[in-house]
Coordinates of C-alpha atoms in Angstrom, one line a residue:
M1 CA 127.3 205.9 -8.6
L2 CA 128.6 204.6 -5.4
K3 CA 126.2 202.2 -3.6
V4 CA 126.6 202.1 0.2
G5 CA 124.7 199.8 2.5
L6 CA 123.9 201.2 5.9
T7 CA 122.7 199.0 8.7
G8 CA 122.6 198.6 12.5
G9 CA 120.5 197.1 15.2
I10 CA 117.4 198.7 16.5
G11 CA 118.3 201.7 18.7
S12 CA 121.9 201.8 17.4
G13 CA 121.6 205.3 15.9
K14 CA 121.5 204.2 12.3
S15 CA 118.9 206.8 11.5
A16 CA 121.2 209.6 12.9
V17 CA 123.9 208.4 10.5
A18 CA 121.6 208.4 7.6
A19 CA 120.4 211.9 8.4
R20 CA 123.9 213.2 8.6
L21 CA 124.9 211.6 5.3
A22 CA 121.8 213.1 3.7
A23 CA 122.8 216.5 5.0
L24 CA 126.2 216.0 3.4
G25 CA 124.7 215.3 0.0
A26 CA 124.1 211.6 -0.1
V27 CA 120.9 210.2 -1.7
V28 CA 119.4 208.2 1.1
V29 CA 117.0 205.3 0.3
D30 CA 115.3 204.5 3.6
S31 CA 114.0 200.9 3.6
D32 CA 111.9 201.5 6.8
R33 CA 110.1 204.4 5.1
I34 CA 109.6 202.3 1.9
A35 CA 108.4 199.4 4.1
R36 CA 105.6 201.7 5.4
E37 CA 104.7 202.8 1.9
V38 CA 104.3 199.3 0.5
V39 CA 101.7 198.4 3.2
A40 CA 99.9 201.8 3.3
P41 CA 96.1 201.7 3.1
G42 CA 94.8 200.7 -0.2
T43 CA 98.0 198.8 -1.3
E44 CA 98.2 195.2 -2.4
G45 CA 100.9 194.8 0.2
L46 CA 98.5 195.6 3.1
A47 CA 95.9 193.3 1.6
E48 CA 98.3 190.4 1.6
V49 CA 99.4 191.2 5.2
V50 CA 95.8 191.1 6.4
A51 CA 95.2 187.9 4.5
A52 CA 98.2 186.3 6.2
F53 CA 97.7 187.6 9.7
S54 CA 94.0 188.6 9.9
D55 CA 92.5 192.0 10.5
R56 CA 93.9 191.9 14.0
V57 CA 96.8 193.8 12.5
L58 CA 94.6 196.7 11.4
G59 CA 94.0 199.9 13.4
P60 CA 90.6 201.6 13.7
D61 CA 91.3 203.8 10.7
G62 CA 92.2 200.8 8.5
S63 CA 95.9 201.4 8.5
L64 CA 98.5 198.8 9.6
D65 CA 98.9 198.5 13.4
R66 CA 102.6 198.0 13.4
V67 CA 102.7 197.3 17.1
A68 CA 100.1 194.6 16.8
L69 CA 101.9 193.1 13.8
G70 CA 105.3 193.3 15.6
A71 CA 103.8 191.4 18.6
L72 CA 102.9 188.6 16.2
V73 CA 106.1 188.2 14.3
F74 CA 108.9 189.2 16.6
G75 CA 110.1 186.0 18.2
D76 CA 108.2 183.8 15.8
E77 CA 110.5 182.9 12.9
T78 CA 107.8 181.3 10.7
A79 CA 105.5 184.4 11.0
R80 CA 108.5 186.7 10.4
R81 CA 109.5 184.9 7.3
R82 CA 105.9 185.0 6.0
L83 CA 105.8 188.8 6.5
E84 CA 109.2 189.2 4.8
A85 CA 108.0 187.2 1.8
I86 CA 105.2 189.8 1.4
T87 CA 107.1 193.0 2.1
H88 CA 110.8 192.4 1.0
P89 CA 110.2 192.0 -2.7
R90 CA 108.1 195.2 -2.8
V91 CA 110.7 197.1 -0.8
R92 CA 113.5 196.0 -3.1
A93 CA 111.6 196.9 -6.2
R94 CA 110.8 200.4 -4.9
A95 CA 114.3 200.9 -3.7
A96 CA 115.6 200.0 -7.1
E97 CA 113.4 202.6 -8.7
L98 CA 114.8 205.3 -6.3
V99 CA 118.4 204.3 -7.0
A100 CA 117.8 204.3 -10.8
A101 CA 116.5 207.9 -10.5
A102 CA 119.6 209.1 -8.6
P103 CA 122.3 211.2 -10.5
A104 CA 125.2 209.3 -12.0
D105 CA 127.7 210.8 -9.6
A106 CA 125.6 210.2 -6.5
V107 CA 126.6 208.5 -3.3
V108 CA 123.5 206.4 -2.8
V109 CA 123.0 205.1 0.8
N110 CA 120.6 202.3 1.3
D111 CA 119.4 202.4 4.9
V112 CA 118.5 198.7 5.4
P113 CA 117.8 197.4 8.9
L114 CA 118.0 193.8 7.8
L115 CA 120.8 194.1 5.3
V116 CA 122.8 191.4 7.1
E117 CA 119.9 189.0 7.7
V118 CA 118.9 188.9 4.1
G119 CA 122.4 188.7 2.7
L120 CA 122.5 192.0 0.7
A121 CA 126.1 193.0 1.7
P122 CA 127.8 191.8 -1.6
T123 CA 125.5 194.1 -3.6
Y124 CA 127.1 197.3 -2.3
H125 CA 130.4 198.9 -2.9
L126 CA 130.7 199.5 0.9
V127 CA 128.8 198.4 4.0
V128 CA 128.6 200.7 7.0
V129 CA 127.5 199.2 10.3
V130 CA 126.5 201.3 13.3
Q131 CA 127.3 199.5 16.5
T132 CA 126.2 200.5 19.9
A133 CA 126.3 198.6 23.3
V134 CA 123.1 196.8 24.1
P135 CA 122.4 198.7 27.4
T136 CA 122.7 202.0 25.5
R137 CA 120.3 200.7 22.8
L138 CA 117.8 199.6 25.5
A139 CA 117.9 203.0 27.2
R140 CA 117.3 204.8 23.9
L141 CA 114.4 202.6 22.9
S142 CA 112.8 203.3 26.3
R143 CA 113.5 207.0 26.3
D144 CA 112.9 207.9 22.6
R145 CA 110.2 205.4 21.6
G146 CA 108.6 204.6 24.9
M147 CA 109.2 200.9 24.3
D148 CA 108.6 198.5 27.2
P149 CA 112.0 197.1 28.3
A150 CA 110.9 193.5 27.7
E151 CA 109.7 194.3 24.2
A152 CA 113.0 196.2 23.5
E153 CA 115.0 193.2 24.5
R154 CA 112.8 190.9 22.4
R155 CA 113.3 193.2 19.3
I156 CA 117.1 193.2 19.8
A157 CA 117.2 189.4 20.2
A158 CA 115.3 188.9 17.0
Q159 CA 117.9 190.7 14.9
A160 CA 121.4 189.7 14.0
D161 CA 123.9 190.1 16.8
D162 CA 126.9 192.5 16.7
A163 CA 129.4 189.9 15.7
F164 CA 127.3 188.9 12.7
R165 CA 127.0 192.5 11.6
A166 CA 130.6 193.3 12.1
A167 CA 131.6 190.4 9.8
V168 CA 130.1 192.2 6.8
A169 CA 131.2 195.7 7.9
D170 CA 133.7 197.6 5.8
V171 CA 133.2 200.5 8.2
L172 CA 132.2 200.0 11.8
L173 CA 130.8 203.2 13.4
T174 CA 130.7 203.0 17.1
N175 CA 127.9 205.1 18.6
D176 CA 128.4 204.9 22.3
G177 CA 129.4 208.6 22.6
T178 CA 127.7 211.9 21.9
L179 CA 125.9 212.9 18.7
T180 CA 128.7 215.3 18.0
D181 CA 131.2 212.4 18.1
L182 CA 129.0 210.4 15.7
H183 CA 128.7 213.4 13.3
D184 CA 132.4 213.9 13.3
A185 CA 133.0 210.2 12.4
V186 CA 130.4 210.4 9.6
D187 CA 132.0 213.6 8.2
D188 CA 135.4 212.0 8.1
L189 CA 134.0 209.0 6.3
W190 CA 132.2 211.1 3.8
R191 CA 135.3 213.3 3.0
D192 CA 138.0 210.7 3.1
R193 CA 136.4 207.6 1.7
L194 CA 132.9 208.0 0.2
L195 CA 133.6 211.0 -2.1
P196 CA 136.9 209.7 -3.5
Y197 CA 135.5 206.2 -3.8
E198 CA 132.5 207.5 -5.8
R199 CA 134.8 209.4 -8.1
N200 CA 137.1 206.4 -8.6
V201 CA 134.2 204.1 -9.5
R202 CA 132.8 206.6 -11.9
E203 CA 136.2 207.3 -13.6
R204 CA 137.3 203.6 -13.3
H205 CA 140.4 204.6 -11.4
A206 CA 142.2 202.2 -9.1
V207 CA 143.9 203.7 -6.1
Q208 CA 147.6 203.7 -6.0
T209 CA 149.2 200.9 -4.0
G210 CA 152.6 200.0 -2.9
P211 CA 154.2 196.7 -3.9
S212 CA 152.2 193.6 -2.9
T213 CA 152.2 189.9 -2.9
L214 CA 155.4 188.8 -1.3
T215 CA 154.7 185.2 -2.1
E216 CA 154.0 186.3 -5.7
P217 CA 156.8 188.7 -6.4
S218 CA 156.3 188.4 -10.1
T219 CA 153.0 190.3 -10.0
L220 CA 154.9 193.6 -10.1
T221 CA 156.6 193.0 -13.4
E222 CA 156.0 196.2 -15.3
P223 CA 154.2 195.6 -18.6
S224 CA 155.7 197.0 -21.7
T225 CA 152.5 198.9 -22.6
L226 CA 151.6 200.2 -19.2
T227 CA 150.5 203.8 -19.4
E228 CA 150.5 204.5 -15.7
P229 CA 153.5 202.6 -14.3
S230 CA 153.3 204.5 -11.0
T231 CA 150.1 202.7 -10.1
L232 CA 152.0 199.9 -8.5
T233 CA 155.2 201.6 -7.4
G234 CA 156.3 202.8 -4.0
P235 CA 158.4 201.7 -1.1
S236 CA 158.1 198.2 0.2
T237 CA 156.4 198.5 3.6
L238 CA 155.9 195.4 5.7
I239 CA 153.3 195.6 8.5
E240 CA 152.7 193.0 11.2
P241 CA 150.1 190.4 10.5
D242 CA 146.6 191.8 10.6
P243 CA 144.1 189.2 12.0
T244 CA 141.3 190.9 10.0
W245 CA 142.9 190.3 6.6
P246 CA 140.9 187.0 6.0
A247 CA 137.6 188.7 6.9
Q248 CA 138.5 191.6 4.6
Y249 CA 139.2 189.2 1.8
A250 CA 135.9 187.4 2.4
R251 CA 134.0 190.7 2.0
L252 CA 135.9 191.5 -1.2
A253 CA 135.5 188.0 -2.6
A254 CA 131.7 188.1 -2.0
R255 CA 131.5 191.3 -4.1
I256 CA 133.7 189.8 -6.8
H257 CA 131.5 186.7 -6.9
H258 CA 128.4 188.9 -7.2
A259 CA 129.9 190.9 -10.0
A260 CA 131.4 188.1 -11.9
G261 CA 128.3 185.8 -11.8
G262 CA 128.4 182.2 -12.6
D263 CA 130.7 179.9 -10.5
L264 CA 134.1 181.5 -11.2
R265 CA 136.7 180.5 -8.5
V266 CA 138.0 183.3 -6.2
D267 CA 141.0 182.8 -4.0
H268 CA 142.9 184.8 -1.4
V269 CA 146.6 184.7 -2.5
G270 CA 149.7 186.5 -1.6
S271 CA 151.2 187.2 1.8
T272 CA 148.0 188.4 3.5
A273 CA 146.6 184.9 2.8
V274 CA 149.3 183.3 4.9
P275 CA 148.5 183.5 8.7
G276 CA 151.2 185.1 10.8
L277 CA 153.1 186.5 7.8
A278 CA 154.1 190.2 7.8
A279 CA 153.2 191.9 4.5
P280 CA 152.3 195.1 2.6
D281 CA 148.8 196.0 3.5
V282 CA 147.4 195.0 0.1
I283 CA 144.8 192.2 -0.3
D284 CA 145.7 190.0 -3.3
I285 CA 142.9 188.0 -4.9
Q286 CA 143.0 185.6 -7.8
L287 CA 139.9 185.2 -10.0
T288 CA 140.0 182.1 -12.1
V289 CA 138.8 182.6 -15.7
P290 CA 138.4 180.1 -18.5
S291 CA 140.4 182.3 -20.9
L292 CA 141.8 185.7 -21.3
A293 CA 139.1 186.4 -23.9
E294 CA 136.6 185.9 -21.0
A295 CA 138.6 188.3 -18.9
D296 CA 138.6 190.9 -21.7
G297 CA 134.8 190.7 -22.3
P298 CA 131.8 192.0 -20.3
L299 CA 133.4 190.6 -17.1
A300 CA 135.9 193.5 -17.1
D301 CA 133.1 196.0 -17.1
R302 CA 131.2 194.2 -14.4
L303 CA 134.2 194.2 -12.2
A304 CA 134.9 197.9 -12.8
E305 CA 131.3 198.7 -11.9
A306 CA 131.7 196.8 -8.7
G307 CA 134.7 198.8 -7.7
F308 CA 137.5 196.8 -9.3
P309 CA 138.7 198.6 -12.4
R310 CA 141.2 197.1 -14.8
L311 CA 144.7 198.4 -14.8
P312 CA 145.8 199.5 -18.3
G313 CA 148.5 197.7 -20.1
E314 CA 149.6 194.1 -20.8
W315 CA 150.5 192.4 -17.5
R316 CA 152.7 189.4 -17.1
D317 CA 154.0 187.4 -14.2
A318 CA 157.8 186.7 -14.4
P319 CA 158.0 182.9 -14.6
R320 CA 159.9 180.7 -12.2
R321 CA 162.6 178.2 -13.1
P322 CA 162.5 176.1 -15.2
D323 CA 159.7 177.7 -17.1
R324 CA 160.9 180.9 -18.8
V325 CA 157.8 181.7 -20.8
E326 CA 156.1 184.8 -19.4
W327 CA 152.8 184.1 -17.7
V328 CA 150.2 186.5 -19.1
K329 CA 147.3 187.7 -17.0
R330 CA 144.9 190.6 -16.5
L331 CA 145.2 192.8 -13.5
H332 CA 142.5 194.9 -11.7
G333 CA 142.9 197.2 -8.8
G334 CA 140.5 198.6 -6.2
A335 CA 138.6 201.9 -6.3
D336 CA 138.2 202.0 -2.5
P337 CA 140.7 204.4 -1.0
G338 CA 140.3 202.7 2.3
R339 CA 141.3 199.2 1.1
P340 CA 144.1 198.6 -1.4
V341 CA 143.4 195.5 -3.6
L342 CA 145.0 193.7 -6.5
L343 CA 142.8 191.4 -8.4
H344 CA 144.7 188.9 -10.7
L345 CA 142.7 187.3 -13.5
R346 CA 144.5 184.1 -14.5
V347 CA 143.5 181.3 -16.7
A348 CA 142.5 178.0 -15.0
G349 CA 145.3 175.5 -15.0
S350 CA 147.9 178.0 -16.2
A351 CA 151.4 178.1 -14.7
G352 CA 150.9 181.5 -13.0
W353 CA 147.5 180.4 -11.6
R354 CA 149.0 177.2 -10.2
Y355 CA 152.1 179.0 -8.8
A356 CA 150.0 181.5 -6.8
L357 CA 148.1 178.7 -5.1
L358 CA 151.1 176.5 -4.6
M359 CA 153.2 179.1 -2.9
R360 CA 150.4 180.2 -0.7
D361 CA 149.6 176.6 0.5
H362 CA 153.3 175.6 0.9
L363 CA 154.0 178.6 3.1
R364 CA 150.9 177.9 5.1
A365 CA 152.0 174.4 5.7
D366 CA 155.7 174.9 6.4
P367 CA 156.5 177.3 9.3
A368 CA 160.3 176.9 8.7
R369 CA 160.0 178.0 5.0
R370 CA 157.6 180.8 6.0
A371 CA 160.1 182.1 8.5
A372 CA 163.0 181.8 6.0
Y373 CA 161.0 183.7 3.4
L374 CA 160.0 186.5 5.8
Q375 CA 163.7 186.9 6.9
M376 CA 164.8 187.1 3.3
K377 CA 162.2 189.8 2.6
R378 CA 163.1 191.8 5.7
D379 CA 166.7 191.7 4.6
L380 CA 165.7 193.0 1.1
V381 CA 163.6 195.8 2.6
A382 CA 166.4 196.8 5.0
A383 CA 169.0 196.9 2.2
A384 CA 166.9 198.8 -0.4
P385 CA 163.4 199.8 0.7
D386 CA 162.5 201.4 -2.6
S387 CA 163.5 198.5 -4.8
A388 CA 163.0 195.5 -2.6
E389 CA 160.1 194.2 -4.6
H390 CA 162.0 194.5 -7.8
G391 CA 164.8 192.5 -6.2
T392 CA 162.4 189.6 -5.5
L393 CA 161.6 189.3 -9.2
T394 CA 165.1 188.0 -9.9
D395 CA 166.2 186.7 -6.5
P396 CA 167.3 183.1 -6.9
W397 CA 165.6 182.3 -3.5
F398 CA 162.3 182.2 -5.3
D399 CA 163.4 179.8 -7.9
E400 CA 164.7 177.5 -5.2
E401 CA 161.6 177.9 -3.1
H402 CA 159.5 177.1 -6.1
L403 CA 161.3 173.8 -6.5
R404 CA 160.9 173.0 -2.8
A405 CA 157.2 173.8 -3.1
E406 CA 156.9 171.4 -6.1
D407 CA 158.6 168.7 -4.1
W408 CA 156.2 169.3 -1.2
A409 CA 153.2 169.1 -3.6
A410 CA 154.5 165.8 -5.0
Q411 CA 155.0 164.3 -1.5
T412 CA 151.7 165.4 -0.1
G413 CA 149.5 164.9 -3.2
W414 CA 148.6 168.6 -3.2
R415 CA 146.2 169.8 -5.9
P416 CA 145.3 173.4 -6.6

């Protein structure tokens, strides 16, 4: 199943998005609703809350007075953390039960108000953040919930700010317009991204990408046993540097870390890892493994379940001069149709592993070589758009650049 994290500040319209996704067919797990269930009358959760905050938080009927509790914890970090220690484990356990009961082909949307605050983003295939201007949120809280303006401001201030939420957002839904506008955006997201993403995760299918890694041209060497060579074919298309590439990498890396477990090293490599460098819009990531046997074991399944299925075949990097022994690796793609990814699993200390890091760091450090590289690449694309990447595999410029990079490493004391 596809697991989507949905969040947004109070008054942002997150509930409207959840309702629309439910109407489209998603299985929505509402953390707010569960949070009420776990402190309902007669529950252990309510008993612990009363023990921590006294019976001042109880209403006349013995149920939790949420307004009274909110007045105690909002703005008081110690009190808030005490409450979270009681409720969050129970909410997570109940949410896990509901997710486990969903169909295997479901799009499961976890509606989690504090998703960012508690660091849950890497546990989802995709994070959707609903963002709305603060004045609009204040007006909605006053109009729809009858909340006092000062209390509304206090609630908003107690949550993560927009920039913090945006940093974990794969999809940022702006809700400053009409409800119709919001529904149209959610419908597009469902049709164009969530449904195909779910299918790709279930079928372990990586989306087709064009050629990638300009600083690692060898990554597109076709393996002799590749059953779907078209997976990585297509015209070389350079786009201008995207300032969000590093943030996109960071979100992907967090998911890979969560899926891989342990302390395996993850690096942003390729052209999108070099600031100011035009590149194909593909995020290249290197996952360092102790051996190819490790890459072929349960790790491959965990990565596939997290949205990074393995590409079939035997993949090798074309070596650079003077090494002419092929550099064997494992290659995974991305199941998300909205974000092309290539995930290279290389053995720690191997020649291909070192080369990916060296070329990235050399180009980051030397603007002149970066400019020369980009001009060479533009010339290749202009001369033969459909075969430019193949041209880089054998172009002597890369052998020469590799030797320059090795000289730079020796002079600077660079280490991978």
